[in-house]
CSV table of C-alpha atoms in Angstrom, one decimal:
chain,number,residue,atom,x,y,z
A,1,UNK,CA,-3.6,16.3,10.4
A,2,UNK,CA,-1.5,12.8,11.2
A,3,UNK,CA,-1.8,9.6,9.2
A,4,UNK,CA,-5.4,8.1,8.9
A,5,UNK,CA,-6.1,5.5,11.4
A,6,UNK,CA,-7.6,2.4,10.5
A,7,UNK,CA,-9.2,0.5,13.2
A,8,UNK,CA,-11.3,-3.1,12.1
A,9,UNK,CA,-15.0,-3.8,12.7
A,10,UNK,CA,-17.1,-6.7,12.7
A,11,UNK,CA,-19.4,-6.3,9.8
A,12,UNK,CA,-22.2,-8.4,11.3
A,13,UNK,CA,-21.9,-7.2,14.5
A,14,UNK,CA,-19.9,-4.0,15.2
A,15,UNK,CA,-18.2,-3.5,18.1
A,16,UNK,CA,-19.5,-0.5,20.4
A,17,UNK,CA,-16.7,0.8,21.5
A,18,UNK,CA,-15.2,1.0,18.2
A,19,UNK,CA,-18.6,2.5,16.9
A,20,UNK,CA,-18.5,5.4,19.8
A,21,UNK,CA,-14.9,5.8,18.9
A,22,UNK,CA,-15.7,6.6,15.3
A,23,UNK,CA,-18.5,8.9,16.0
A,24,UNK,CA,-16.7,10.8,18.5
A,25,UNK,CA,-14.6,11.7,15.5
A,26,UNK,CA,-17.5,12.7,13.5
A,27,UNK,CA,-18.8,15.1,16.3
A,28,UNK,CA,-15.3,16.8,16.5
A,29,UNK,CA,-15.7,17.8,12.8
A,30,UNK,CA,-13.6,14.4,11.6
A,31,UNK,CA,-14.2,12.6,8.5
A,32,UNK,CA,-14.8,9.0,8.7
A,33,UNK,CA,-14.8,6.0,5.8
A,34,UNK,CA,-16.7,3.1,6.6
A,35,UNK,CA,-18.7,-0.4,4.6
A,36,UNK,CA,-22.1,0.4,3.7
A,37,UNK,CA,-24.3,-2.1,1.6
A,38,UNK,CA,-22.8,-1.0,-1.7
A,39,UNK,CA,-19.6,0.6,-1.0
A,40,UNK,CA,-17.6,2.4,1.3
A,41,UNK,CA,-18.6,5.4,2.3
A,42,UNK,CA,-17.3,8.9,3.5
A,43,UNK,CA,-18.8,9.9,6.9
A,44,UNK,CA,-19.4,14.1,8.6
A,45,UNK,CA,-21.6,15.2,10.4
A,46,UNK,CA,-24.2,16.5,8.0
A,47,UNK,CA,-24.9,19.5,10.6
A,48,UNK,CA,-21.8,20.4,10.5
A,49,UNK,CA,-20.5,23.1,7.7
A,50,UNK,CA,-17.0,23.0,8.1
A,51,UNK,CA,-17.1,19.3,8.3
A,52,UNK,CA,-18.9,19.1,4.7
A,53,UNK,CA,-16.7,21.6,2.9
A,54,UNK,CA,-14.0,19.2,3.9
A,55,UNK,CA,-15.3,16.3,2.5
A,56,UNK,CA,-15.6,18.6,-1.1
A,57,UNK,CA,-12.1,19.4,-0.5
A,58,UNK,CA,-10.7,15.6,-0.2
A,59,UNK,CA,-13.0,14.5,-2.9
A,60,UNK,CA,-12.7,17.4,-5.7
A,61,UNK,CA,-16.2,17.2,-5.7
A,62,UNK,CA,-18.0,19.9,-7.4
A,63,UNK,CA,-20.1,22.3,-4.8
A,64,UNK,CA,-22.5,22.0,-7.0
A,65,UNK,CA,-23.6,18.6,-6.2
A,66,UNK,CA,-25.7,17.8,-3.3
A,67,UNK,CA,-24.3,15.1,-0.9
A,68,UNK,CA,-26.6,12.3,0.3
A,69,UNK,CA,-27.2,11.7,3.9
A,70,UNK,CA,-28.0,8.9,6.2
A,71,UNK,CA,-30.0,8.8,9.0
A,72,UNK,CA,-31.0,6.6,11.7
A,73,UNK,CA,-34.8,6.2,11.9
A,74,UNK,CA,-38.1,8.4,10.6
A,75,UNK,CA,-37.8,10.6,13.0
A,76,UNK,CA,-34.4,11.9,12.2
A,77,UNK,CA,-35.3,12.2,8.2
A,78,UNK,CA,-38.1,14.3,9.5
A,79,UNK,CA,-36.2,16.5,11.5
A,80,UNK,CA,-34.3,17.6,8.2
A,81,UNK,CA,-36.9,18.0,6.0
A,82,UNK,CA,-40.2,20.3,5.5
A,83,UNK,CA,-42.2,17.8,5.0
A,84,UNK,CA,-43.3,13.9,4.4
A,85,UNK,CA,-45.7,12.6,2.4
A,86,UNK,CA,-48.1,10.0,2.8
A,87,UNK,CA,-46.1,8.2,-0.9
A,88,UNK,CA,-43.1,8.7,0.8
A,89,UNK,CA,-43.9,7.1,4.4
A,90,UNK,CA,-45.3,4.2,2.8
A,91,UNK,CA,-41.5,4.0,0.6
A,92,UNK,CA,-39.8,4.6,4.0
A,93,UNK,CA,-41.9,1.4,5.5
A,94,UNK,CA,-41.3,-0.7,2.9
A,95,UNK,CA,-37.6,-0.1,1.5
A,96,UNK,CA,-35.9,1.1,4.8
A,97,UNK,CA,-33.6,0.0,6.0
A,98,UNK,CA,-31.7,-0.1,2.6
A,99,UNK,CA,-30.6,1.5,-0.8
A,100,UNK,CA,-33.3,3.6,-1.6
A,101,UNK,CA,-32.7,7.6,-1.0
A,102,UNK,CA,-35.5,9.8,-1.0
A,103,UNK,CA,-35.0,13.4,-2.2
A,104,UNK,CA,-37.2,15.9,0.0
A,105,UNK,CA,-37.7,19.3,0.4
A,106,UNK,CA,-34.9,20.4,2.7
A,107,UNK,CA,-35.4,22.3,6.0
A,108,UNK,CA,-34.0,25.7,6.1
A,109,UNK,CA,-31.8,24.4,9.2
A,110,UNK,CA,-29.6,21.8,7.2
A,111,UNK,CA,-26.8,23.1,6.3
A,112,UNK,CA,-26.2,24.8,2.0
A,113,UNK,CA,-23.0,22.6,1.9
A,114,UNK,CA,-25.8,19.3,2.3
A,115,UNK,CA,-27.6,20.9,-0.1
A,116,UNK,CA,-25.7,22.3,-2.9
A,117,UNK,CA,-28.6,25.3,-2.1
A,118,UNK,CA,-30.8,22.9,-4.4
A,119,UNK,CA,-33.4,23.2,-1.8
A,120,UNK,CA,-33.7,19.1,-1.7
A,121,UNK,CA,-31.8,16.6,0.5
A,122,UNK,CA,-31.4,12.8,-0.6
A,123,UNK,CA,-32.2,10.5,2.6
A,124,UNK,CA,-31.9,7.1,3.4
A,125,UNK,CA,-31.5,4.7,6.5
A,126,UNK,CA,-28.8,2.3,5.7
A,127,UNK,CA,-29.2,-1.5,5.8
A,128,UNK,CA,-26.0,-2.4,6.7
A,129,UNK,CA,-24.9,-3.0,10.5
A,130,UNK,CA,-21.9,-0.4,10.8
A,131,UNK,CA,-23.2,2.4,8.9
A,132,UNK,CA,-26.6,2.1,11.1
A,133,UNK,CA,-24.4,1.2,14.1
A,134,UNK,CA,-22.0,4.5,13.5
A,135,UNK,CA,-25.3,6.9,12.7
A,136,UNK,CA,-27.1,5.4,15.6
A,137,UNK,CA,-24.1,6.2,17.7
A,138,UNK,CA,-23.4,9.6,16.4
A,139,UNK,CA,-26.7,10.5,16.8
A,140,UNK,CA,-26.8,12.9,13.9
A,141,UNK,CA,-27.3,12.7,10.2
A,142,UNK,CA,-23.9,11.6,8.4
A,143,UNK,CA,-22.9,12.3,5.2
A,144,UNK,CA,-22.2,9.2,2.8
A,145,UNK,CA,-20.3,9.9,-0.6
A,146,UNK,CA,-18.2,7.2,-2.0
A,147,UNK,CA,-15.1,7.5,-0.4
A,148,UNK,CA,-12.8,8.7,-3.0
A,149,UNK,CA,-11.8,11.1,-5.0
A,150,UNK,CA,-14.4,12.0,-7.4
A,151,UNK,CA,-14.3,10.8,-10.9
A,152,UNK,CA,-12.6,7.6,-9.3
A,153,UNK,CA,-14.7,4.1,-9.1
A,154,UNK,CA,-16.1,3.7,-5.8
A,155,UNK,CA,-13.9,1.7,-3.0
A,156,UNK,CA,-15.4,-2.0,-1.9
A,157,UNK,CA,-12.2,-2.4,0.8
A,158,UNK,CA,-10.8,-0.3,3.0
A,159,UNK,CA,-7.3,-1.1,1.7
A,160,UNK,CA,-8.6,1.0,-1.3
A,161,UNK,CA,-9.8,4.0,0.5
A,162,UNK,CA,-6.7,4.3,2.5
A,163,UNK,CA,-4.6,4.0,-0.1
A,164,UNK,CA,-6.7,7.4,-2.3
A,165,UNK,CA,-7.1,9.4,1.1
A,166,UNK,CA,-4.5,8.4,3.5
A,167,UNK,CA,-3.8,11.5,5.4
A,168,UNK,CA,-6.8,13.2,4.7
A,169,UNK,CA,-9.2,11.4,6.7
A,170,UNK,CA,-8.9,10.8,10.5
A,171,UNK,CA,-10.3,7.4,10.7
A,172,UNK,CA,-11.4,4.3,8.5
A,173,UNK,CA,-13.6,1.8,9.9
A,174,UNK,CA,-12.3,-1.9,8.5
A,175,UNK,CA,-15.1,-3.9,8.0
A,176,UNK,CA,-13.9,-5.8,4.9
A,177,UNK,CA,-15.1,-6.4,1.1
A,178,UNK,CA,-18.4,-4.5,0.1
A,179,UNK,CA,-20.9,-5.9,-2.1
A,180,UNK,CA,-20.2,-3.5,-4.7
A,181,UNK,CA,-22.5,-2.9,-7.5
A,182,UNK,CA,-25.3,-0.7,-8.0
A,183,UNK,CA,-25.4,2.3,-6.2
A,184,UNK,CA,-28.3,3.3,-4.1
A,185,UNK,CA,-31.3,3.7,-6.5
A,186,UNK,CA,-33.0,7.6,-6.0
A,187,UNK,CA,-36.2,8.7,-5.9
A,188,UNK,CA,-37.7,12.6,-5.8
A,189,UNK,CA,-40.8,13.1,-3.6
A,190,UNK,CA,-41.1,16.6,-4.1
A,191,UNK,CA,-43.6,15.4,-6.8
A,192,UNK,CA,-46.5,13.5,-7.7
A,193,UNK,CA,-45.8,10.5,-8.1
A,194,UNK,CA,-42.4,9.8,-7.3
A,195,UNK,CA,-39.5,10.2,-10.2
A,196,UNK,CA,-37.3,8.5,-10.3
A,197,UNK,CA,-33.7,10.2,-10.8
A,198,UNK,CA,-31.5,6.8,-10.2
A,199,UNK,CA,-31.6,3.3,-10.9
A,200,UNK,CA,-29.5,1.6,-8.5
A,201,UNK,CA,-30.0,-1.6,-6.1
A,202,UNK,CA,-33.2,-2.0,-5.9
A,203,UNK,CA,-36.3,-1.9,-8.0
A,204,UNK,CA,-38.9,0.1,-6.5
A,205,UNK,CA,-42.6,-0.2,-7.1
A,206,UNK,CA,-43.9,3.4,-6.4
């Protein structure tokens, strides 16, 4: 591929066009980088094999870690998934939008790349505008690594990502300085009650 583009997005209020361009690239198999709450992120189409393995290749990420996914509402979560619980809808109502991913059973449809072929997928609708805004947009489930190379810290800027994957993305959505911080915390709902596998940015009282 060419050099990565970077085009910049208004983190408050993303731009639609910019946010159809960007998925456009995710539903041709194209990897895209963009602000989430914590940091920035490292966007494929989660149904998508081929698009998956290629965001193990650019990270030198082990295959044997699952990737976490985003998602737009309920309703796509379920659509991956074999089942929801009653525990977990009430955590969906209550920390979603935001950084809480919930690991569920996974359907036999998602992709093993997703996966890891664990079984379980870790889910979560993000709280911040252009992630939403590019999932929304997409229409699919979108993949949402730190977007680095693993082992590395985890980018807050986007001068950072281009500068440890320039050339092996297609696109970078600009939307300035991340938070930073604590990852997104993790809880399993395959059990009773809910363990919990990651602190991270929230505290959650399941």
């Amino acid at each position: 591929m060419t050099g990565t583009r970077v085009v910049v997005v208004d983190p408050e209020d993303p731009q639609r066009a910019v946010l159809n361009q960007a998925a456009d690239v995710l539903l041709k198999s194209g990897l895209v980088a963009f602000p989430t709450e914590t940091f920035y992120g490292l966007g494929a189409n989660a149904l998508d094999p081929e698009a998956v393995r290629r965001i193990y290749a650019v990270k030198g990420r082990p295959e044997s870690k699952p990737i976490l996914v985003l998602v737009a509402s309920v309703e796509m979560a379920e659509s991956l998934v074999k089942k929801v619980s009653a525990t977990a809808r009430d955590l969906m109502a209550r920390y979603w939008p935001g950084p809480l991913t919930l690991v569920f059973k996974a359907s036999p449809d998602l992709p093993v790349e997703v996966t890891a072929g664990t079984g379980t997928v870790g889910i979560r609708v993000p709280g911040h505008p252009v992630a939403f805004g590019l999932v929304r947009a997409a229409g699919c489930p979108v993949t949402a690594p730190s977007a680095n190379v693993s082992g590395e810290e985890a980018p807050t800027t986007a001068e950072e990502v281009q500068r440890r994957l320039e050339g092996k993305i297609e696109l970078i959505l600009d939307g300035g300085a991340t938070r930073g911080g604590l990852p997104s915390t993790i809880l399993d709902v395959t059990v009773t009650p809910p363990r919990l596998l990651r602190r991270g940015a929230i505290d959650v009282d399941a």
